[in-house]
PDB file of C-alpha atoms and ligand atoms in Angstrom:
ATOM      1  CA  MET A 901      73.931 289.213  69.446  1.00 69.00           C
ATOM      2  CA  ASN A 902      72.215 292.159  67.808  1.00 74.00           C
ATOM      3  CA  LEU A 903      73.688 295.357  69.216  1.00 84.00           C
ATOM      4  CA  ALA A 904      71.947 297.759  66.857  1.00 89.00           C
ATOM      5  CA  PRO A 905      70.467 300.586  68.931  1.00 93.00           C
ATOM      6  CA  LEU A 906      66.726 300.325  69.553  1.00 94.00           C
ATOM      7  CA  ILE A 907      66.205 304.054  70.001  1.00 95.00           C
ATOM      8  CA  THR A 908      68.022 307.337  69.465  1.00 94.00           C
ATOM      9  CA  VAL A 909      69.319 309.036  72.608  1.00 96.00           C
ATOM     10  CA  LEU A 910      70.206 312.688  72.031  1.00 94.00           C
ATOM     11  CA  GLY A 911      71.852 313.243  75.402  1.00 93.00           C
ATOM     12  CA  ILE A 912      71.269 313.489  79.122  1.00 95.00           C
ATOM     13  CA  HIS A 913      68.223 315.670  79.709  1.00 94.00           C
ATOM     14  CA  HIS A 914      68.256 315.945  83.499  1.00 95.00           C
ATOM     15  CA  VAL A 915      69.174 314.187  86.693  1.00 97.00           C
ATOM     16  CA  GLY A 916      66.615 313.759  89.475  1.00 97.00           C
ATOM     17  CA  ILE A 917      67.782 313.855  93.083  1.00 98.00           C
ATOM     18  CA  VAL A 918      65.553 313.001  96.034  1.00 98.00           C
ATOM     19  CA  VAL A 919      65.988 315.143  99.127  1.00 98.00           C
ATOM     20  CA  ALA A 920      64.324 315.250 102.521  1.00 97.00           C
ATOM     21  CA  ASP A 921      64.638 319.035 102.886  1.00 98.00           C
ATOM     22  CA  LEU A 922      63.923 320.841  99.636  1.00 98.00           C
ATOM     23  CA  ASP A 923      64.722 324.335 100.914  1.00 97.00           C
ATOM     24  CA  THR A 924      68.146 323.374 102.227  1.00 98.00           C
ATOM     25  CA  ALA A 925      68.939 321.378  99.095  1.00 98.00           C
ATOM     26  CA  THR A 926      67.777 324.230  96.854  1.00 98.00           C
ATOM     27  CA  GLU A 927      70.125 326.600  98.626  1.00 98.00           C
ATOM     28  CA  ALA A 928      73.023 324.147  98.311  1.00 98.00           C
ATOM     29  CA  TYR A 929      72.501 323.685  94.564  1.00 97.00           C
ATOM     30  CA  ARG A 930      72.056 327.398  93.943  1.00 96.00           C
ATOM     31  CA  ARG A 931      75.386 327.965  95.618  1.00 96.00           C
ATOM     32  CA  LEU A 932      76.853 325.259  93.414  1.00 95.00           C
ATOM     33  CA  GLY A 933      75.892 327.419  90.454  1.00 94.00           C
ATOM     34  CA  PHE A 934      72.599 325.971  89.299  1.00 96.00           C
ATOM     35  CA  ARG A 935      69.909 328.461  88.319  1.00 96.00           C
ATOM     36  CA  LEU A 936      66.526 327.825  89.955  1.00 97.00           C
ATOM     37  CA  LEU A 937      63.838 327.856  87.269  1.00 95.00           C
ATOM     38  CA  GLU A 938      60.820 327.116  89.417  1.00 95.00           C
ATOM     39  CA  THR A 939      59.445 325.079  92.271  1.00 96.00           C
ATOM     40  CA  VAL A 940      56.271 323.163  91.489  1.00 95.00           C
ATOM     41  CA  GLU A 941      54.034 320.653  93.200  1.00 94.00           C
ATOM     42  CA  MET A 942      52.859 317.586  91.338  1.00 90.00           C
ATOM     43  CA  PRO A 943      50.268 316.177  93.765  1.00 90.00           C
ATOM     44  CA  GLU A 944      49.319 313.330  91.422  1.00 85.00           C
ATOM     45  CA  GLN A 945      52.875 312.036  91.823  1.00 86.00           C
ATOM     46  CA  GLY A 946      53.163 313.050  95.459  1.00 92.00           C
ATOM     47  CA  VAL A 947      56.183 315.273  94.915  1.00 95.00           C
ATOM     48  CA  ARG A 948      57.361 318.843  95.085  1.00 97.00           C
ATOM     49  CA  ILE A 949      60.089 319.595  92.570  1.00 96.00           C
ATOM     50  CA  ALA A 950      62.670 322.341  92.307  1.00 97.00           C
ATOM     51  CA  ALA A 951      63.849 322.575  88.706  1.00 96.00           C
ATOM     52  CA  PHE A 952      67.258 324.028  87.910  1.00 97.00           C
ATOM     53  CA  ALA A 953      69.240 324.739  84.786  1.00 94.00           C
ATOM     54  CA  ALA A 954      72.941 324.616  84.146  1.00 86.00           C
ATOM     55  CA  GLY A 955      73.918 325.299  80.576  1.00 86.00           C
ATOM     56  CA  ARG A 956      71.694 323.169  78.372  1.00 82.00           C
ATOM     57  CA  ASN A 957      71.003 320.622  81.072  1.00 87.00           C
ATOM     58  CA  CYS A 958      68.591 320.450  83.957  1.00 93.00           C
ATOM     59  CA  LEU A 959      68.536 319.191  87.489  1.00 96.00           C
ATOM     60  CA  GLU A 960      65.442 318.255  89.473  1.00 97.00           C
ATOM     61  CA  LEU A 961      65.345 318.102  93.236  1.00 98.00           C
ATOM     62  CA  LEU A 962      62.356 316.077  94.393  1.00 97.00           C
ATOM     63  CA  THR A 963      60.856 315.800  97.827  1.00 98.00           C
ATOM     64  CA  PRO A 964      57.815 313.727  98.780  1.00 97.00           C
ATOM     65  CA  LEU A 965      54.514 315.342  99.775  1.00 96.00           C
ATOM     66  CA  ASP A 966      53.308 312.223 101.567  1.00 93.00           C
ATOM     67  CA  THR A 967      54.617 308.909 102.842  1.00 91.00           C
ATOM     68  CA  GLU A 968      53.084 306.688 100.140  1.00 89.00           C
ATOM     69  CA  SER A 969      54.593 307.821  96.857  1.00 89.00           C
ATOM     70  CA  GLY A 970      57.468 306.052  95.167  1.00 89.00           C
ATOM     71  CA  VAL A 971      59.687 309.007  95.988  1.00 94.00           C
ATOM     72  CA  ALA A 972      58.705 308.789  99.672  1.00 96.00           C
ATOM     73  CA  ARG A 973      59.534 305.092  99.786  1.00 95.00           C
ATOM     74  CA  PHE A 974      62.827 305.713  97.995  1.00 94.00           C
ATOM     75  CA  LEU A 975      63.771 308.402 100.506  1.00 96.00           C
ATOM     76  CA  ALA A 976      62.802 306.239 103.483  1.00 96.00           C
ATOM     77  CA  ALA A 977      64.863 303.326 102.180  1.00 96.00           C
ATOM     78  CA  ARG A 978      67.941 305.137 100.907  1.00 95.00           C
ATOM     79  CA  GLY A 979      67.994 308.711 102.119  1.00 97.00           C
ATOM     80  CA  ASP A 980      68.983 311.650  99.917  1.00 98.00           C
ATOM     81  CA  GLY A 981      70.552 310.727  96.615  1.00 97.00           C
ATOM     82  CA  VAL A 982      70.254 310.248  92.881  1.00 97.00           C
ATOM     83  CA  HIS A 983      66.758 309.026  92.042  1.00 97.00           C
ATOM     84  CA  HIS A 984      66.655 308.945  88.241  1.00 97.00           C
ATOM     85  CA  VAL A 985      68.503 309.927  85.104  1.00 98.00           C
ATOM     86  CA  ALA A 986      66.562 311.300  82.149  1.00 97.00           C
ATOM     87  CA  TYR A 987      67.622 311.070  78.525  1.00 97.00           C
ATOM     88  CA  ALA A 988      66.378 313.139  75.621  1.00 95.00           C
ATOM     89  CA  VAL A 989      64.800 311.189  72.775  1.00 96.00           C
ATOM     90  CA  PRO A 990      63.218 312.454  69.583  1.00 95.00           C
ATOM     91  CA  ASN A 991      60.112 310.257  69.308  1.00 95.00           C
ATOM     92  CA  LEU A 992      58.985 308.904  72.635  1.00 97.00           C
ATOM     93  CA  ALA A 993      55.977 306.825  71.570  1.00 97.00           C
ATOM     94  CA  ALA A 994      58.046 305.017  68.957  1.00 96.00           C
ATOM     95  CA  ALA A 995      60.910 304.550  71.410  1.00 97.00           C
ATOM     96  CA  LEU A 996      58.569 302.941  73.946  1.00 98.00           C
ATOM     97  CA  ARG A 997      57.182 300.556  71.321  1.00 97.00           C
ATOM     98  CA  GLN A 998      60.708 299.554  70.352  1.00 97.00           C
ATOM     99  CA  LEU A 999      61.834 299.027  73.942  1.00 97.00           C
ATOM    100  CA  ASP A1000      58.664 297.140  74.847  1.00 97.00           C
ATOM    101  CA  ALA A1001      59.097 294.822  71.884  1.00 97.00           C
ATOM    102  CA  ALA A1002      62.708 294.193  72.919  1.00 96.00           C
ATOM    103  CA  GLY A1003      61.672 293.205  76.442  1.00 97.00           C
ATOM    104  CA  TYR A1004      62.524 296.322  78.420  1.00 98.00           C
ATOM    105  CA  GLU A1005      60.390 296.657  81.536  1.00 98.00           C
ATOM    106  CA  LEU A1006      58.484 299.892  81.072  1.00 98.00           C
ATOM    107  CA  ILE A1007      56.791 301.718  83.916  1.00 97.00           C
ATOM    108  CA  ASP A1008      54.951 303.835  81.345  1.00 96.00           C
ATOM    109  CA  ARG A1009      54.020 302.142  78.108  1.00 95.00           C
ATOM    110  CA  GLU A1010      52.622 305.398  76.782  1.00 96.00           C
ATOM    111  CA  PRO A1011      54.082 308.891  77.143  1.00 96.00           C
ATOM    112  CA  ARG A1012      52.641 310.926  79.959  1.00 93.00           C
ATOM    113  CA  VAL A1013      52.853 314.604  80.755  1.00 90.00           C
ATOM    114  CA  GLY A1014      55.594 315.467  83.216  1.00 84.00           C
ATOM    115  CA  LEU A1015      57.099 318.638  84.599  1.00 82.00           C
ATOM    116  CA  HIS A1016      56.848 321.689  82.294  1.00 82.00           C
ATOM    117  CA  GLY A1017      54.448 319.759  80.054  1.00 85.00           C
ATOM    118  CA  TRP A1018      57.248 317.513  78.828  1.00 89.00           C
ATOM    119  CA  ARG A1019      56.207 314.163  77.392  1.00 95.00           C
ATOM    120  CA  VAL A1020      57.979 311.590  79.529  1.00 96.00           C
ATOM    121  CA  ALA A1021      58.051 307.887  80.352  1.00 97.00           C
ATOM    122  CA  PHE A1022      59.959 305.787  82.846  1.00 97.00           C
ATOM    123  CA  ILE A1023      61.842 302.533  82.369  1.00 98.00           C
ATOM    124  CA  HIS A1024      62.114 300.244  85.390  1.00 97.00           C
ATOM    125  CA  PRO A1025      65.525 300.132  87.112  1.00 96.00           C
ATOM    126  CA  ARG A1026      65.546 296.367  86.551  1.00 97.00           C
ATOM    127  CA  SER A1027      66.016 297.016  82.837  1.00 97.00           C
ATOM    128  CA  CYS A1028      68.669 299.717  83.322  1.00 97.00           C
ATOM    129  CA  HIS A1029      71.120 298.171  85.778  1.00 97.00           C
ATOM    130  CA  GLY A1030      69.674 299.689  88.886  1.00 96.00           C
ATOM    131  CA  VAL A1031      68.903 303.172  87.581  1.00 97.00           C
ATOM    132  CA  LEU A1032      65.363 304.473  87.290  1.00 96.00           C
ATOM    133  CA  THR A1033      65.477 305.852  83.765  1.00 98.00           C
ATOM    134  CA  GLU A1034      63.262 308.544  82.317  1.00 97.00           C
ATOM    135  CA  LEU A1035      62.897 309.381  78.656  1.00 97.00           C
ATOM    136  CA  VAL A1036      61.903 312.923  77.705  1.00 96.00           C
ATOM    137  CA  GLU A1037      60.719 313.769  74.240  1.00 97.00           C
ATOM    138  CA  VAL A1038      62.499 316.686  72.617  1.00 93.00           C
ATOM    139  CA  ALA A1039      62.304 318.078  69.125  1.00 83.00           C
ATOM    140  CA  PRO A1040      65.281 316.711  67.182  1.00 66.00           C
ATOM    141  CA  ALA A1041      66.032 320.178  65.789  1.00 58.00           C
ATOM    142  CA  SER A1042      66.578 321.611  69.284  1.00 46.00           C
ATOM    143  CA  GLU A1043      69.553 319.372  69.990  1.00 45.00           C
TER     144      GLU A1043
HETATM  145 CO1   CO B 528      62.711 313.599  85.903  1.00 56.10          CO
END
């Protein structure tokens, strides 16, 4: 079995948590010590996101804007909880080609623009042992 890594993972970039009540959750995480960076709506994904920082890492609280989005269905099925984990990678397009060739089930086969203009892509939970996995492109020098 070939266990050579397919891609380079530089670290955990952020964790995404789905919540029903964004204001209450924002208050709870601020009191936990996270610094609120901004709250933004991403209508094309049907979510409102509160982005926080703690040290070099980030936390996203997501709440659905409608009842149809993936986040809405996740919330309806499971309630509040961890929705995805995002890892920092240096070259996202190349990473996706590598993973695709190796049989990983990609939700995004090409990078797309996410929160803050980040280039991101998602890997299906079926390929990551039940965890919706996001890859975020970062400049290698910044890590
Ligand atoms: Co995310």
